[in-house]
mmCIF file of N, CA and C in Angstrom:
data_model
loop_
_atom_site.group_PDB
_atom_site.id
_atom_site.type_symbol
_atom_site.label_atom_id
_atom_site.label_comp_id
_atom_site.label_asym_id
_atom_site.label_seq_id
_atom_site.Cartn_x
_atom_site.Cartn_y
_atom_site.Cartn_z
ATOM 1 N N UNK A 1309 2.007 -1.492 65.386
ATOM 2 C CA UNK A 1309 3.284 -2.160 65.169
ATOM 3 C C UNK A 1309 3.145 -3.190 64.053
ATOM 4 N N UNK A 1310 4.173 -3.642 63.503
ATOM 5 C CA UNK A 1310 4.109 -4.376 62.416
ATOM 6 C C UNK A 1310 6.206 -5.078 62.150
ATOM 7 N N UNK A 1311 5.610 -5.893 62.411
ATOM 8 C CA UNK A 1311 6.972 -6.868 61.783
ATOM 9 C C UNK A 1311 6.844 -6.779 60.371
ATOM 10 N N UNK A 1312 8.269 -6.406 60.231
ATOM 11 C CA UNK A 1312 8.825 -6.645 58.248
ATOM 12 C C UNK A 1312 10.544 -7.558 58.639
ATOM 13 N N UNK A 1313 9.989 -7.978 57.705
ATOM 14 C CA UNK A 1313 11.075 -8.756 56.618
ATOM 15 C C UNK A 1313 11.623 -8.719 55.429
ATOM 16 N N UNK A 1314 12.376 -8.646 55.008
ATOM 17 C CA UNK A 1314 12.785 -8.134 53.272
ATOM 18 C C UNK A 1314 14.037 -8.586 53.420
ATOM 19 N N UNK A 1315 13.811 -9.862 51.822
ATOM 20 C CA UNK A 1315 15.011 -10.390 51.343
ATOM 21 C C UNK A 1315 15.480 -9.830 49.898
ATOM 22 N N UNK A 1316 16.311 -9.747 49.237
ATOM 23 C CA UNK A 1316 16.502 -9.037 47.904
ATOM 24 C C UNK A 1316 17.570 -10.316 47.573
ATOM 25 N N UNK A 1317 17.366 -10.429 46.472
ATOM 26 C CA UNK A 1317 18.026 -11.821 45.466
ATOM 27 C C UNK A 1317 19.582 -11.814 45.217
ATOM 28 N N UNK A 1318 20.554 -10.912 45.786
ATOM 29 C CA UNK A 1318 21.567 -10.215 45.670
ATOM 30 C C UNK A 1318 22.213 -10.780 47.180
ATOM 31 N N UNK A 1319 21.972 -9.955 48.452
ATOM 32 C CA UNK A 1319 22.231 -9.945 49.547
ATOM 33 C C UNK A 1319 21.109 -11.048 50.691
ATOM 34 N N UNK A 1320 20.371 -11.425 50.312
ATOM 35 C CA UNK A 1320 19.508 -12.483 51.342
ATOM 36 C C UNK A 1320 18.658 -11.245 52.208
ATOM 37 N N UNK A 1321 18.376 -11.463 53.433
ATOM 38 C CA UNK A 1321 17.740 -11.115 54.193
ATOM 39 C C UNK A 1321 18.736 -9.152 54.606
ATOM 40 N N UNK A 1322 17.751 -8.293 54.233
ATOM 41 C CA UNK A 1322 18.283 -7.208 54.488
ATOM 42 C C UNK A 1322 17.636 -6.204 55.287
ATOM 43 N N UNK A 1323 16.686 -6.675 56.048
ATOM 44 C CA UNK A 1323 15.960 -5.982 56.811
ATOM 45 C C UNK A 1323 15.372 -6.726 57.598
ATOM 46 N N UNK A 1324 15.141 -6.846 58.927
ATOM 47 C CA UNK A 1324 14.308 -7.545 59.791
ATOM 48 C C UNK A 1324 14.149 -6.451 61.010
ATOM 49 N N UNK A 1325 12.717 -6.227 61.556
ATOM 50 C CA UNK A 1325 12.482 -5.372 62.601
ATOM 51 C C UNK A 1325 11.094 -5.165 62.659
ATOM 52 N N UNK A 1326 10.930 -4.833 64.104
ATOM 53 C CA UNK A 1326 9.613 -4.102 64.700
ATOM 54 C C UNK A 1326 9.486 -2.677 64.357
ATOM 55 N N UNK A 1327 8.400 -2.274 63.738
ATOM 56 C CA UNK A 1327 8.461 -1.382 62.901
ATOM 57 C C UNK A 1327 7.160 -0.296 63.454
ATOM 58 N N UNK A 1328 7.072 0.668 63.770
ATOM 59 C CA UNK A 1328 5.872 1.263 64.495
ATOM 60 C C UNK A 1328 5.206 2.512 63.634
ATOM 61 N N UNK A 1329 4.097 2.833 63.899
ATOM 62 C CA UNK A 1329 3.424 3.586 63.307
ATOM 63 C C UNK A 1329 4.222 4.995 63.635
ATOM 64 N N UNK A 1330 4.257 5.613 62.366
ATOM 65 C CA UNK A 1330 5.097 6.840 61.637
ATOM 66 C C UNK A 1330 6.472 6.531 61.219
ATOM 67 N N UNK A 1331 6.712 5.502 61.440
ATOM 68 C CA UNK A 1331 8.113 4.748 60.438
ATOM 69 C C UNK A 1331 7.852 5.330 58.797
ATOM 70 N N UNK A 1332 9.368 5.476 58.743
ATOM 71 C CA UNK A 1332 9.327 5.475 57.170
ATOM 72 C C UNK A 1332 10.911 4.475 57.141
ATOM 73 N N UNK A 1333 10.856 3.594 55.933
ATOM 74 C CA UNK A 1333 11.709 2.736 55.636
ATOM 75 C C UNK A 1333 12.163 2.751 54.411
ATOM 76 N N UNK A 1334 13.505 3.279 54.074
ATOM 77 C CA UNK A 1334 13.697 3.078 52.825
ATOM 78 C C UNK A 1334 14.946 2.430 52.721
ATOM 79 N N UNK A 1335 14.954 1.139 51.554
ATOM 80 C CA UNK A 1335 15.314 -0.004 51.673
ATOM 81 C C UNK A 1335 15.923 -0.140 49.810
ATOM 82 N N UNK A 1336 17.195 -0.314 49.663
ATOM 83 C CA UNK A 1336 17.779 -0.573 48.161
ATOM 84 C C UNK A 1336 17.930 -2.038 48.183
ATOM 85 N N UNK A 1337 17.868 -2.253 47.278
ATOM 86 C CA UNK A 1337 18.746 -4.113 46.495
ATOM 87 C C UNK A 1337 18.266 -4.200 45.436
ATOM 88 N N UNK A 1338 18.620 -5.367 45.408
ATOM 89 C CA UNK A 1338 18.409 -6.409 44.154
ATOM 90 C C UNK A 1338 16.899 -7.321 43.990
ATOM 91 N N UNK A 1339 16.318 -6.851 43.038
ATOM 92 C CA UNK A 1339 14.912 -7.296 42.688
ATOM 93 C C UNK A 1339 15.439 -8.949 41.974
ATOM 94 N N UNK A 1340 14.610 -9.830 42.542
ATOM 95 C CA UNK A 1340 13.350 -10.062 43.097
ATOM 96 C C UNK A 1340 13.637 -10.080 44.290
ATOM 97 N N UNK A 1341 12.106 -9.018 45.606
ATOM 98 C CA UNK A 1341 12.236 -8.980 46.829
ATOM 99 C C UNK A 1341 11.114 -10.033 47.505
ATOM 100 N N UNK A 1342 11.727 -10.430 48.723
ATOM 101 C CA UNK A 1342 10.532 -11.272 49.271
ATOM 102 C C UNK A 1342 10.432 -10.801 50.579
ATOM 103 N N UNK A 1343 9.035 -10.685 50.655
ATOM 104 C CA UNK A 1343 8.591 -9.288 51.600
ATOM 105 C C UNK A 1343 7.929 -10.196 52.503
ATOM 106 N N UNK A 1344 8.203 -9.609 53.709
ATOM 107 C CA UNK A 1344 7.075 -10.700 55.010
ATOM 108 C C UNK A 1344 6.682 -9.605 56.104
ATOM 109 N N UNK A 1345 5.072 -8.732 55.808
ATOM 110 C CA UNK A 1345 4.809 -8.221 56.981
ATOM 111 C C UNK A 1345 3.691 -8.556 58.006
ATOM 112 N N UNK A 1346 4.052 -8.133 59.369
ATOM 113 C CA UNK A 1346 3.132 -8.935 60.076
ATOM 114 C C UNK A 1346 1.831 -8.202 60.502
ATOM 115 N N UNK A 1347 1.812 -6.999 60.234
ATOM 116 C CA UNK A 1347 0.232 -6.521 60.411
ATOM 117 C C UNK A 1347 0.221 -5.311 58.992
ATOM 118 N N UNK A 1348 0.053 -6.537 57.576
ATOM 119 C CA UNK A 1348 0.154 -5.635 57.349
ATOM 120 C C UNK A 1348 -0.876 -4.847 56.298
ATOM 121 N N UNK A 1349 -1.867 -4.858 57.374
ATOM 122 C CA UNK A 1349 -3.114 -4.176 56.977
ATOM 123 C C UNK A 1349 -3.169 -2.512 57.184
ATOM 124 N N UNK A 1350 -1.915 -2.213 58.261
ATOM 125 C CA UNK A 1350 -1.290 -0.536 58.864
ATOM 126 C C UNK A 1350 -0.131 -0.080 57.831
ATOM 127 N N UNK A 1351 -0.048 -1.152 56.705
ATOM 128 C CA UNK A 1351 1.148 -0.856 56.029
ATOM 129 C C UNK A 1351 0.952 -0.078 54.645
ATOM 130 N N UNK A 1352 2.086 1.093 54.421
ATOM 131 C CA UNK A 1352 1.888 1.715 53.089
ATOM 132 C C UNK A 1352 2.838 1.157 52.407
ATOM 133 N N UNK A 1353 2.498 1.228 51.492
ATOM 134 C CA UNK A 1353 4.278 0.766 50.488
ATOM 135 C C UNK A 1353 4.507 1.466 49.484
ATOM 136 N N UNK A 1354 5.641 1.997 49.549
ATOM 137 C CA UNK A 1354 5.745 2.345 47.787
ATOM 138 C C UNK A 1354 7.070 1.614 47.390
ATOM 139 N N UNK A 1355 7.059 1.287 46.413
ATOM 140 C CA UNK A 1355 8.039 0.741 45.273
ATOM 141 C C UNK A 1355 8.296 1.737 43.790
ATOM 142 N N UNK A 1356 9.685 1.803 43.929
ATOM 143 C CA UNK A 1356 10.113 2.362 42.989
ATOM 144 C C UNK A 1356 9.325 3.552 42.204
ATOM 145 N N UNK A 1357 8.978 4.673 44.063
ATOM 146 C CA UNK A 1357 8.411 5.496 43.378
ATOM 147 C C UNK A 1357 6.881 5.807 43.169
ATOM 148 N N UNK A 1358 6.440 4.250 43.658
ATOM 149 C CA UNK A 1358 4.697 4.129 43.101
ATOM 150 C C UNK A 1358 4.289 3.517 44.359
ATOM 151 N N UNK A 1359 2.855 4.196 44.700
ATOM 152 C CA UNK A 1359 2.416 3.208 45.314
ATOM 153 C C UNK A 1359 2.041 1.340 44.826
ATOM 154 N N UNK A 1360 2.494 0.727 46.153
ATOM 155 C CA UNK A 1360 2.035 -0.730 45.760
ATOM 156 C C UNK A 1360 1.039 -1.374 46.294
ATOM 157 N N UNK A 1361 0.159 -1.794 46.116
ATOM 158 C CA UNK A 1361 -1.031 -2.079 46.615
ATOM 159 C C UNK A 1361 -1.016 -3.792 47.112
ATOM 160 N N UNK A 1362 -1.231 -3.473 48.205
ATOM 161 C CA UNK A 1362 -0.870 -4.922 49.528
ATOM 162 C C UNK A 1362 -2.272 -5.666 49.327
ATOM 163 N N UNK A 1363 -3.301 -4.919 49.055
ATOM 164 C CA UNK A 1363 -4.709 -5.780 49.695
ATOM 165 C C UNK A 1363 -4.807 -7.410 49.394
ATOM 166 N N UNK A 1364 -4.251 -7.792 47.962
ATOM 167 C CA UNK A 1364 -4.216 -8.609 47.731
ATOM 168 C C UNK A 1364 -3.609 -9.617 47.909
ATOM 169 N N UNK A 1365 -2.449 -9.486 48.899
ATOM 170 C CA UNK A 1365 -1.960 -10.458 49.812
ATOM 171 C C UNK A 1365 -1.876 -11.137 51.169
ATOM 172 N N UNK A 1366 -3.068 -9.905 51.638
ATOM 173 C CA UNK A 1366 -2.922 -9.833 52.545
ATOM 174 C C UNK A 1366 -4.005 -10.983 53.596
ATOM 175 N N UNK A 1367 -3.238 -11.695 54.011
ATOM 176 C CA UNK A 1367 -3.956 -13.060 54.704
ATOM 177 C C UNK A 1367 -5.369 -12.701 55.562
ATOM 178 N N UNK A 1368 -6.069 -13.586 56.069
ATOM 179 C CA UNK A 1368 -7.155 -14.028 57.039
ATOM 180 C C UNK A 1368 -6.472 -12.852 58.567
ATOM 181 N N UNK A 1369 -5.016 -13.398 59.078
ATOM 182 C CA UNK A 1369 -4.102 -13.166 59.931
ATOM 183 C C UNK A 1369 -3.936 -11.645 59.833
ATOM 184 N N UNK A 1370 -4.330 -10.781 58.517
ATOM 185 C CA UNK A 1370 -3.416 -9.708 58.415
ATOM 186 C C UNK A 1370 -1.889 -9.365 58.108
ATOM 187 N N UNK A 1371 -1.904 -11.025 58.021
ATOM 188 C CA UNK A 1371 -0.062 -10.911 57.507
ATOM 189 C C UNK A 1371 0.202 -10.741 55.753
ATOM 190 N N UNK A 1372 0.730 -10.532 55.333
ATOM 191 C CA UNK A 1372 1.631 -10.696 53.768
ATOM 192 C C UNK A 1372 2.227 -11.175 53.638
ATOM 193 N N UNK A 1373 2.562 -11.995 52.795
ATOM 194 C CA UNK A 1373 3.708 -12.403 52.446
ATOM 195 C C UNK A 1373 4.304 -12.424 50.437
ATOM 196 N N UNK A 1374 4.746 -12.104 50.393
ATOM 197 C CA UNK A 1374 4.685 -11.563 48.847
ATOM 198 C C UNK A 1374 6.594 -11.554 48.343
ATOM 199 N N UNK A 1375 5.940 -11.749 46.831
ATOM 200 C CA UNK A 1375 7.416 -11.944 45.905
ATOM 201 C C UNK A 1375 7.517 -10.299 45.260
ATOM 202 N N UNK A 1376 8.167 -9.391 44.829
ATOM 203 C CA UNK A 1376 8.310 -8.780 44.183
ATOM 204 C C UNK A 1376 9.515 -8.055 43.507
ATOM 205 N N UNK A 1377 9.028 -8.490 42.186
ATOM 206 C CA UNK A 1377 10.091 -8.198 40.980
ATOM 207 C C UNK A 1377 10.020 -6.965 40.286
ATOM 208 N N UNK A 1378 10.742 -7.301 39.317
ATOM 209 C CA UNK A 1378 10.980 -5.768 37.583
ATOM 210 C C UNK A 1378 9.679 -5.557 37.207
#
């Protein structure tokens, strides 16, 4: 399981939920997004198409928390 969050610069907060393994989430707005997941070392991401690579945000906790733009 894994808590997400996703705000987009357009609409505010556009996603909030408990999210479980074999989820797929696909999510439109307005870039810049601010992303908050809570385990999210189980998490894949792709953006616009590409994979995005989490490792580097990813806290002590296993949480993320991250800005992402254009």
């Amino acid at each position: 399981e894994c808590w997400v969050e996703i705000t987009d610069s357009r609409h505010g907060r556009i996603y909030e939920d408990l999210n479980r393994n074999g989820d797929v989430l696909t999510l439109y707005g307005t870039a810049p997004f601010e992303v908050l997941l809570g385990k999210a070392t189980e998490v894949e991401m792709i953006y616009n198409g590409r994979p995005f690579e989490l490792s580097p945000f990813i806290a002590a906790d296993r949480t993320a928390k991250l800005t992402i733009s254009e």
